[in-house]
XYZ file of C-alpha atoms in Angstrom:
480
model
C 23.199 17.884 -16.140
C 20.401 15.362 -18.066
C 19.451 12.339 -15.343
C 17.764 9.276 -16.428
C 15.926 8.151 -13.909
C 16.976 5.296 -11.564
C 15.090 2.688 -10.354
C 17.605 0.343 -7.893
C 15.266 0.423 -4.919
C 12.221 -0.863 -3.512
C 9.752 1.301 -1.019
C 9.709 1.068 2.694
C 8.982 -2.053 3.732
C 10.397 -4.189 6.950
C 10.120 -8.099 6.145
C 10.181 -10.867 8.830
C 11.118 -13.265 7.066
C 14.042 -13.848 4.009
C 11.821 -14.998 0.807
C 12.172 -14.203 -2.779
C 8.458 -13.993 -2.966
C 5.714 -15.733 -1.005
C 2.706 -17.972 -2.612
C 1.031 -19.517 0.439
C -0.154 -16.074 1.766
C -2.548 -15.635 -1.016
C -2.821 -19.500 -2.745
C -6.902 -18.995 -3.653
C -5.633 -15.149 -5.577
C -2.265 -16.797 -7.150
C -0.999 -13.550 -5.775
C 2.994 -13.473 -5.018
C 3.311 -11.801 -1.727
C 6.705 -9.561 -1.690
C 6.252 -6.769 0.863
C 4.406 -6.711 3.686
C 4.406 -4.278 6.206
C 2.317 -4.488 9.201
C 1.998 -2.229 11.754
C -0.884 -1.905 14.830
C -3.083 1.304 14.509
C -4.660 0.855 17.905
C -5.618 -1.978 20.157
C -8.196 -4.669 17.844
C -6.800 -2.980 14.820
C -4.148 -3.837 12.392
C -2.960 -2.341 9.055
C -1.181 -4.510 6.395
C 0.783 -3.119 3.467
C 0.783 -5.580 0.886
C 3.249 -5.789 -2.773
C 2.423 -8.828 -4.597
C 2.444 -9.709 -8.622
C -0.378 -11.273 -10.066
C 0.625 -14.626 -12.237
C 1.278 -12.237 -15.599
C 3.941 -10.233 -13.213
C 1.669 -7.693 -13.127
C 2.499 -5.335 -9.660
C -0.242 -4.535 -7.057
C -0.231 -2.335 -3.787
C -2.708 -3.647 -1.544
C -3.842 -1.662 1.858
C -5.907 -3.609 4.344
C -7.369 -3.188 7.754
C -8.058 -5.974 10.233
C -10.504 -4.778 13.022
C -11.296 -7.067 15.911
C -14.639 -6.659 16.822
C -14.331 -8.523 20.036
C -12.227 -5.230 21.705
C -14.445 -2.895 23.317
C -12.504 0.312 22.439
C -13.190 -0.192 18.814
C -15.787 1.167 17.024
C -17.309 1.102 13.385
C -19.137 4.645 12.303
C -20.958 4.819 8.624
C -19.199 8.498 7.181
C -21.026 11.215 5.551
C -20.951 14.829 4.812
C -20.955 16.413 7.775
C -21.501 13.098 9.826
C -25.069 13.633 9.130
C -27.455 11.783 6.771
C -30.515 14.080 7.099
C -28.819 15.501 3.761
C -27.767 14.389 0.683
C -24.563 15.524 -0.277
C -20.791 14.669 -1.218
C -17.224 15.666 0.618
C -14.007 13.700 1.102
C -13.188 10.818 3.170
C -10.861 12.892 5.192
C -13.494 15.801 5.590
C -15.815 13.004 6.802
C -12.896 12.597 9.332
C -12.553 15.902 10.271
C -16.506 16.300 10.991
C -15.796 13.702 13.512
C -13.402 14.645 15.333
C -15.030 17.792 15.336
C -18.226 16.104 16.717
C -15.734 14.364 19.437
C -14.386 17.917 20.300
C -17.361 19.195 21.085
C -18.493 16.117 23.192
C -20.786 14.283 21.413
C -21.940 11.503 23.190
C -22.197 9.276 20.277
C -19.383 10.257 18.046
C -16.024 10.272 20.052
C -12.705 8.324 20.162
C -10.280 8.927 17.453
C -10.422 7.614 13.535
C -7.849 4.995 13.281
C -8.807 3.812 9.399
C -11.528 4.672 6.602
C -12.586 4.008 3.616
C -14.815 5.206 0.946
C -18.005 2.811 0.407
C -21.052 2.590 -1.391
C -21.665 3.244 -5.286
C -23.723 6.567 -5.331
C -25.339 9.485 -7.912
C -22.942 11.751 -8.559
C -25.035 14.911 -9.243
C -26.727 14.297 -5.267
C -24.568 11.928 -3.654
C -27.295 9.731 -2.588
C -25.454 6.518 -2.288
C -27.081 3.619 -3.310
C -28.613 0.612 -1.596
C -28.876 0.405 2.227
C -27.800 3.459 4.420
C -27.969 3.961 8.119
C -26.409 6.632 10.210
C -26.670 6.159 14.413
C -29.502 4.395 13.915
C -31.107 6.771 11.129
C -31.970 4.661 7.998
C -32.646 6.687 4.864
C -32.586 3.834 2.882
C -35.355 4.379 0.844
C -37.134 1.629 -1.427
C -33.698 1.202 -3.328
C -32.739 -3.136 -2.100
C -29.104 -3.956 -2.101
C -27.127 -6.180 -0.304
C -25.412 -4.601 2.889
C -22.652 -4.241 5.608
C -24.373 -3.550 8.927
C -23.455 -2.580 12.606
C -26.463 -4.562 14.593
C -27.877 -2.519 17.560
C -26.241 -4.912 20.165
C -22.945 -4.235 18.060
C -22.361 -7.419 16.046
C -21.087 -7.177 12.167
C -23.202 -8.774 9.427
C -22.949 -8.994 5.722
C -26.486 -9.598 4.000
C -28.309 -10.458 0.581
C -30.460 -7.764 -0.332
C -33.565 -10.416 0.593
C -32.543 -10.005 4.196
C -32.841 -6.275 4.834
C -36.376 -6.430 6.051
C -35.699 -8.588 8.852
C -32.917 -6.509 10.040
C -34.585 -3.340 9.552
C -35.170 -1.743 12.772
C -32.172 -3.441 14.571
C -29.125 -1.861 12.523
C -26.969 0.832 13.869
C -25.204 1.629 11.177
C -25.544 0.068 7.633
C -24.076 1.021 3.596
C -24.833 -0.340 0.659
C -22.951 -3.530 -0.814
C -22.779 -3.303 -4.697
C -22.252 -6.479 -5.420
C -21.529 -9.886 -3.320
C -18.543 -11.745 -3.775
C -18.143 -14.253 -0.944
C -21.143 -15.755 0.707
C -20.611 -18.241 3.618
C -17.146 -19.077 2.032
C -18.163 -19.559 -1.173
C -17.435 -17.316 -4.381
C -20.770 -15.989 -5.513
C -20.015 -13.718 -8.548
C -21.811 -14.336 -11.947
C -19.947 -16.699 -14.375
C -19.097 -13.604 -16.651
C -17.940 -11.426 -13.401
C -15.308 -14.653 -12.913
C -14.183 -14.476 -16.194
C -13.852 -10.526 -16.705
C -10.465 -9.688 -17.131
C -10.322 -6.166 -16.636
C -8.298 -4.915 -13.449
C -9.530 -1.769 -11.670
C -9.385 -0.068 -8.466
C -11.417 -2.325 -6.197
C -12.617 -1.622 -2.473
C -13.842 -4.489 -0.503
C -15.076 -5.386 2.960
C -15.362 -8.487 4.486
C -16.136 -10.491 7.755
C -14.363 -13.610 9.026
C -15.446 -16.642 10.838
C -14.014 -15.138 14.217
C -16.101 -11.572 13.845
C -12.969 -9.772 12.605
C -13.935 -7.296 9.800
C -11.525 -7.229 6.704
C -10.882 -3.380 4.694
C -9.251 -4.059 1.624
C -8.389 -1.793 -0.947
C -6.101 -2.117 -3.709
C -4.912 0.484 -6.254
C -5.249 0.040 -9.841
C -4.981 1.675 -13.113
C -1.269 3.015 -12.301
C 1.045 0.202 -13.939
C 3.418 -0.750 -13.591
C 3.106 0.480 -9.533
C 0.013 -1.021 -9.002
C -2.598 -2.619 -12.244
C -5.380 -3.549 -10.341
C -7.239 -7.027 -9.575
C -10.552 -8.522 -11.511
C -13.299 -9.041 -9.598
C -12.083 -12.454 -9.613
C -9.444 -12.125 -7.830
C -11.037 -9.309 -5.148
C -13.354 -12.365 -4.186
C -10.423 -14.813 -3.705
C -8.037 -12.227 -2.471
C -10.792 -11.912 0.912
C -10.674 -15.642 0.987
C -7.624 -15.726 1.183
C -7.145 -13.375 4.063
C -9.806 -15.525 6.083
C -13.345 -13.579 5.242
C -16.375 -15.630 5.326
C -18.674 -12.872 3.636
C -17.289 -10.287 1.329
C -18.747 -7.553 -0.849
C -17.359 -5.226 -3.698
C -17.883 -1.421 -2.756
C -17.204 1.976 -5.079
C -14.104 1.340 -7.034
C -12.272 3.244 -9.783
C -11.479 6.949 -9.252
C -13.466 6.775 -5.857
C -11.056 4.306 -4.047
C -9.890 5.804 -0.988
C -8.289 4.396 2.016
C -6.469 6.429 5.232
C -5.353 5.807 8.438
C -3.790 7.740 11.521
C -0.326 5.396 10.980
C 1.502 4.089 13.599
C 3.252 6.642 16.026
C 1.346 9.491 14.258
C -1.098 11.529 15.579
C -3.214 12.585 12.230
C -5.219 10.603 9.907
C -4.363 10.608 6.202
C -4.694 9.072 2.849
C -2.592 6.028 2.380
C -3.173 4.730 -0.907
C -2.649 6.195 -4.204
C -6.113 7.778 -5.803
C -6.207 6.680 -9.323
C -7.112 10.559 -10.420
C -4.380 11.589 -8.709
C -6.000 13.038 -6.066
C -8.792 12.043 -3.279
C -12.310 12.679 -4.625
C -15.181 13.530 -2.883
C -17.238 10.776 -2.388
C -20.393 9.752 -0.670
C -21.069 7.719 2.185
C -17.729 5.560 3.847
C -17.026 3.758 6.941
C -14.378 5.060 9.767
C -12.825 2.671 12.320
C -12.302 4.531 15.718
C -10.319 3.317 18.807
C -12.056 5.031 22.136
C -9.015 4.240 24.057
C -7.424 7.256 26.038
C -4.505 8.905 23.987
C -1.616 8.240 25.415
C 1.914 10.031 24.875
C 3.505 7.045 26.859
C 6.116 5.209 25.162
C 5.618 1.584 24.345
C 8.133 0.753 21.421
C 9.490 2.445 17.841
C 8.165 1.986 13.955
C 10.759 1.884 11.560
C 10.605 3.695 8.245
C 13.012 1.631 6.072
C 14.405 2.803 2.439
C 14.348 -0.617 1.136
C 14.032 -3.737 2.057
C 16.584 -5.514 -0.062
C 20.479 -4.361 -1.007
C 24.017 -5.226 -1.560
C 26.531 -5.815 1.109
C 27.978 -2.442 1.657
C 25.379 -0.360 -0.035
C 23.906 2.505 2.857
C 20.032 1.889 3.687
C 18.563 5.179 5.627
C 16.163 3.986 8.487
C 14.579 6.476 10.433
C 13.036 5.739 13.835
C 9.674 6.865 15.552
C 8.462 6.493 18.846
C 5.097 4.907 19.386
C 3.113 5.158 22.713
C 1.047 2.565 24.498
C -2.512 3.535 21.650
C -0.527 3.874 18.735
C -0.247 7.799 19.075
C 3.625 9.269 18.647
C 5.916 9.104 21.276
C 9.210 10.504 22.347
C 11.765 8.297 22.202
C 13.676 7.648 25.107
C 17.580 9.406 25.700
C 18.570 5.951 26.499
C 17.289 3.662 23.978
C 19.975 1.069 22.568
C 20.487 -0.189 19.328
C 22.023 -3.517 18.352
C 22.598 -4.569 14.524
C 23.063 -8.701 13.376
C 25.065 -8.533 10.235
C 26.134 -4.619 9.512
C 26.536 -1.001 11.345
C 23.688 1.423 12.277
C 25.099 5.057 12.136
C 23.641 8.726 11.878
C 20.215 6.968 10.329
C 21.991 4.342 8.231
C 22.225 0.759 8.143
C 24.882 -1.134 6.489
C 25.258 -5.011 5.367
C 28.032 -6.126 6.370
C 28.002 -9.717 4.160
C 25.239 -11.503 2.581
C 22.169 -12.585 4.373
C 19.503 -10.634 7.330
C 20.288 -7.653 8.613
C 18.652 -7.212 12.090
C 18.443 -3.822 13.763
C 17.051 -4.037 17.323
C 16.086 -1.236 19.809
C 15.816 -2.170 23.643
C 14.835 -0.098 26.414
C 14.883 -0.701 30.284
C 16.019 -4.006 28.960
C 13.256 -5.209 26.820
C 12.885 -5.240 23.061
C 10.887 -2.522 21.594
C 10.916 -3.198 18.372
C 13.087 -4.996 15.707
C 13.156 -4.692 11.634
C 15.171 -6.825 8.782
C 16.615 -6.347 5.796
C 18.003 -8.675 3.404
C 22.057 -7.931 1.511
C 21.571 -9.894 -1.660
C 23.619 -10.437 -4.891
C 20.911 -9.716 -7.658
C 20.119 -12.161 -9.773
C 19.418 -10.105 -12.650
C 20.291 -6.572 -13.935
C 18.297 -4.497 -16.785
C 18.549 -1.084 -18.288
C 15.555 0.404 -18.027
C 15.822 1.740 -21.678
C 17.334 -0.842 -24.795
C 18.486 2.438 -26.342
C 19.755 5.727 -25.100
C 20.413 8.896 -27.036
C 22.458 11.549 -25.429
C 23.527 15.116 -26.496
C 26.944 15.639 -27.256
C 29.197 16.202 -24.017
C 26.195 16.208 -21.845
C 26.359 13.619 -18.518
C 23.625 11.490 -18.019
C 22.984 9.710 -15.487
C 22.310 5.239 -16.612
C 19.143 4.053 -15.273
C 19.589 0.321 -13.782
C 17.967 -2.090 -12.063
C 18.538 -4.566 -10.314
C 16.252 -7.668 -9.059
C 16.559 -10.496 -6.428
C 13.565 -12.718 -7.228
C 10.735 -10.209 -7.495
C 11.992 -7.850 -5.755
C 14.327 -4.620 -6.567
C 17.698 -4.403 -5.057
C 19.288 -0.667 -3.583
C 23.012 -0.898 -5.142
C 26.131 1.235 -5.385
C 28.441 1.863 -8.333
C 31.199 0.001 -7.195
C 28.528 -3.326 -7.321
C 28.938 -2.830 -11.163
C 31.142 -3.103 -13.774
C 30.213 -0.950 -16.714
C 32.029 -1.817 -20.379
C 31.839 0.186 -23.832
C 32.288 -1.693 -26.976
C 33.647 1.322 -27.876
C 35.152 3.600 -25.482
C 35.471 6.736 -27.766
C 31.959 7.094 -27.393
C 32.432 8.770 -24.083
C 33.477 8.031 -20.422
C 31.633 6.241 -17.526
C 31.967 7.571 -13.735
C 29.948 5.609 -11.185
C 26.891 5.546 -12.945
C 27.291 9.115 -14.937
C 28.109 8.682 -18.853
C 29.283 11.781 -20.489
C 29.073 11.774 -23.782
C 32.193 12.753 -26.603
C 32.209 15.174 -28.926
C 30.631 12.917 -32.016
C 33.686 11.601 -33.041
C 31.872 7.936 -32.782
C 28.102 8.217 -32.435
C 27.206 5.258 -31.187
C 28.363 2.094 -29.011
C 27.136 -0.641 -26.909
C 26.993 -0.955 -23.265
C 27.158 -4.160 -20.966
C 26.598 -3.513 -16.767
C 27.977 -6.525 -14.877
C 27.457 -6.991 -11.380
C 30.835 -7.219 -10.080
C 31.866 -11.364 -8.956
C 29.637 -12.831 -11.160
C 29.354 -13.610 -14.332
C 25.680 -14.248 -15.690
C 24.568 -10.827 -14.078
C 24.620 -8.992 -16.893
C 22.126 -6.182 -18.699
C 23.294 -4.727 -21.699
C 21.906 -1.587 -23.921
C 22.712 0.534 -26.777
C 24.148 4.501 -26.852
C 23.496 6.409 -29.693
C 24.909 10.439 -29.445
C 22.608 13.502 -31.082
C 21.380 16.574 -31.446
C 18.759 18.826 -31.237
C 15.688 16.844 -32.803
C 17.867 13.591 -33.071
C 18.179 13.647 -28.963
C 15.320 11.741 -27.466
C 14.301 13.183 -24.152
C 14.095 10.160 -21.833
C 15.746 12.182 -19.155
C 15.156 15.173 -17.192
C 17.308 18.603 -18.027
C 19.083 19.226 -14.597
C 21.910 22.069 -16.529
């Protein structure tokens, strides 16, 4: 069988509250927040998941970490090859992980805990994988003669963000320190150059920041994979970190480099989160690892939900799975006698169900206590589109129509009974849930309207044409 493919859902994501899309969270960026997903990697550390369209509707997946640097089980470690600057060299962000823990295994009494988040960091030569600008390991500084502005771990462990012109006083009393390539925020105010604020390219960016309270701000956002994720300008990196409350931010390795992980919570193993622009993680130079030195603990505390999407029609089946999370973030069993109570729709075998328009709430309690809680939202799109204006199918051949459908910004999960499919002329070929099979040729082409069933201004329309060998265009995937 040929499938088109279908797009009529959005990625995991658990929403507290019921909004088309959400300015106020990013106002400085003029970023529309749709998704986020927030979940606690250990104790003083927090991951957020952002979706949000720039103001051209252009889609970006944002990743950041939020480390409190006020907890005394969490710590900030500059990565290398090896976890050892003595050498200049290049490996992956999650080798630099694993030569941790492997330092932590064997007892080091400098490196231990376990790495909660990372991220790649300073620009660097890619023949040596010297990185550039300021570098200190456990107190080691290699930095050389090469100035650049800096993120530092001070010796009595406070966070600081400096000019290049500072360096010298702080040499000597940093801990551990990589190179800043270029400032954007400086005591709350955007300090790019007027043609850096008016470049409008979009690119992979990696960022790190510090707040007014001593929290310290990871933020990475994918890029050149529209329309998942474009990018931002340098612009709007600077105002995106002053938006989420930094004080001091600076632009790190970008582009193909652009790595973030974490150990996610109720998980056990560190991994890449984001989406490489080459496709694959690259081996980088120098980064900087988050570790929580709390105990492990296989105690349970509470679940994570893993949702399919966060917005669909009434009726329409939404598969949640469930994972149990212990008191440090680490996985958990879940308890025999958990209970689960749904607002608005059934819970069965791993599937939640709308019952009628508006939240869906599913809620698991143990020992009588919440443990965790996640919503969806049953919708009636506003819009529907084909995702092609024309469609060419082989004679007799089923395809199956690629639709979507949108609430807002956001993509709605539907079922074929939501629409209502119509031929202009129906001796082009039959329509089954959302399979067309094509006729044998004796008309060759028709239109095709989709209308969401109860309304009557949700409505996408398209084009079939049928063919044959070179007249077929390929938009679909062989499955015969």
């Amino acid at each position: 069988m040929f499938v088109i493919c279908v797009m009529m859902f959005v990625g995991i994501m658990p929403m507290a509250t019921f909004a088309k899309s959400e300015t106020g969270k990013f106002s400085n960026s003029q970023l529309s927040l749709v998704q986020d997903k927030q979940s606690t990697l250990a104790s003083g550390v927090t991951q957020n998941i952002y979706t949000v369209y720039d103001k051209n509707g252009k889609q970006v997946k944002m990743f950041a970490a939020t480390i409190d640097m006020s907890v005394d089980t969490v710590k900030l470690f500059t990565s290398y090859q090896n976890m050892d600057n003595t050498a200049y060299g290049m490996s992956k962000l999650t080798e630099q992980v694993a030569a941790f823990d492997k330092k932590a295994a064997a007892g080091d009494p400098y490196y231990h805990g376990t790495v909660v988040a990372g991220i790649n960091a300073s620009y660097y030569n890619m023949t040596t994988g010297k990185p550039s600008g300021v570098f200190v390991m456990n107190g080691n500084d290699v930095t050389g003669g090469e100035k650049s502005a800096y993120f530092a771990v001070l010796k009595d462990g406070t966070v600081k963000i400096g000019n290049a012109d500072e360096y010298a006083n702080d040499k000597g009393n940093i801990q551990e320190a990589l190179g800043i390539y270029k400032m954007l925020v400086y005591n709350n105010e955007i300090v790019l150059s007027d043609a850096d604020k008016t470049n409008a390219q979009k690119y992979p960016r990696q960022t790190i920041g510090i707040t007014e309270d001593n929290k310290v701000i990871l933020l990475s956002a994918d890029g050149n994979q529209e329309p998942v994720s474009a990018g931002l300008t340098l612009m709007e990196q600077a105002q995106v970190m002053l938006d989420l409350g930094c004080k001091w931010a600076g632009h790190l390795d970008g582009g193909g480099s652009m790595t973030y992980g974490s150990k996610p919570e109720g998980e056990d193993s560190f991994k890449i989160v984001n989406k490489p622009s080459d496709g694959s993680e690259r081996s980088v130079s120098n980064g900087l690892i988050v570790v929580s030195t709390a105990v492990a603990s296989k105690t349970f505390d509470h679940v994570s939900y893993d949702v399919e999407t966060e917005y669909a029609t009434p009726g329409t089946p939404v598969a949640v799975s469930v994972s149990g999370v212990s008191t440090t973030g680490h996985a958990a069993e879940i308890p025999a006698d958990i209970a689960y109570t749904v607002v608005n729709g059934t819970y069965e075998n791993g599937v939640l169900t709308a019952t009628a328009v508006g939240d869906v709430v599913l809620t698991a309690t143990y020992n009588g206590k919440e443990v965790g809680s996640v919503t969806i939202h049953a919708v009636v799109p506003e819009k529907l589109k084909f995702n092609s204006s024309e469609m060419t199918v082989p004679f007799g051949k089923t395809v199956t129509l690629a639709l979507t459908a949108t609430y807002g910004l956001n993509e709605v999960k539907i079922k074929a009974s939501d629409i209502q499919f119509t031929l202009d002329n129906n001796g082009i070929g039959t329509i089954d849930g959302f399979e067309f099979t094509a006729g044998n040729g004796s008309v060759t082409a028709s239109s095709i309207t989709a209308t969401f069933v109860g309304t009557t201004d949700v409505v996408a329309t398209s084009n079939i044409k049928l063919g044959k060998g070179s007249e077929v265009i390929f938009d679909f995937e062989d499955g015969d």
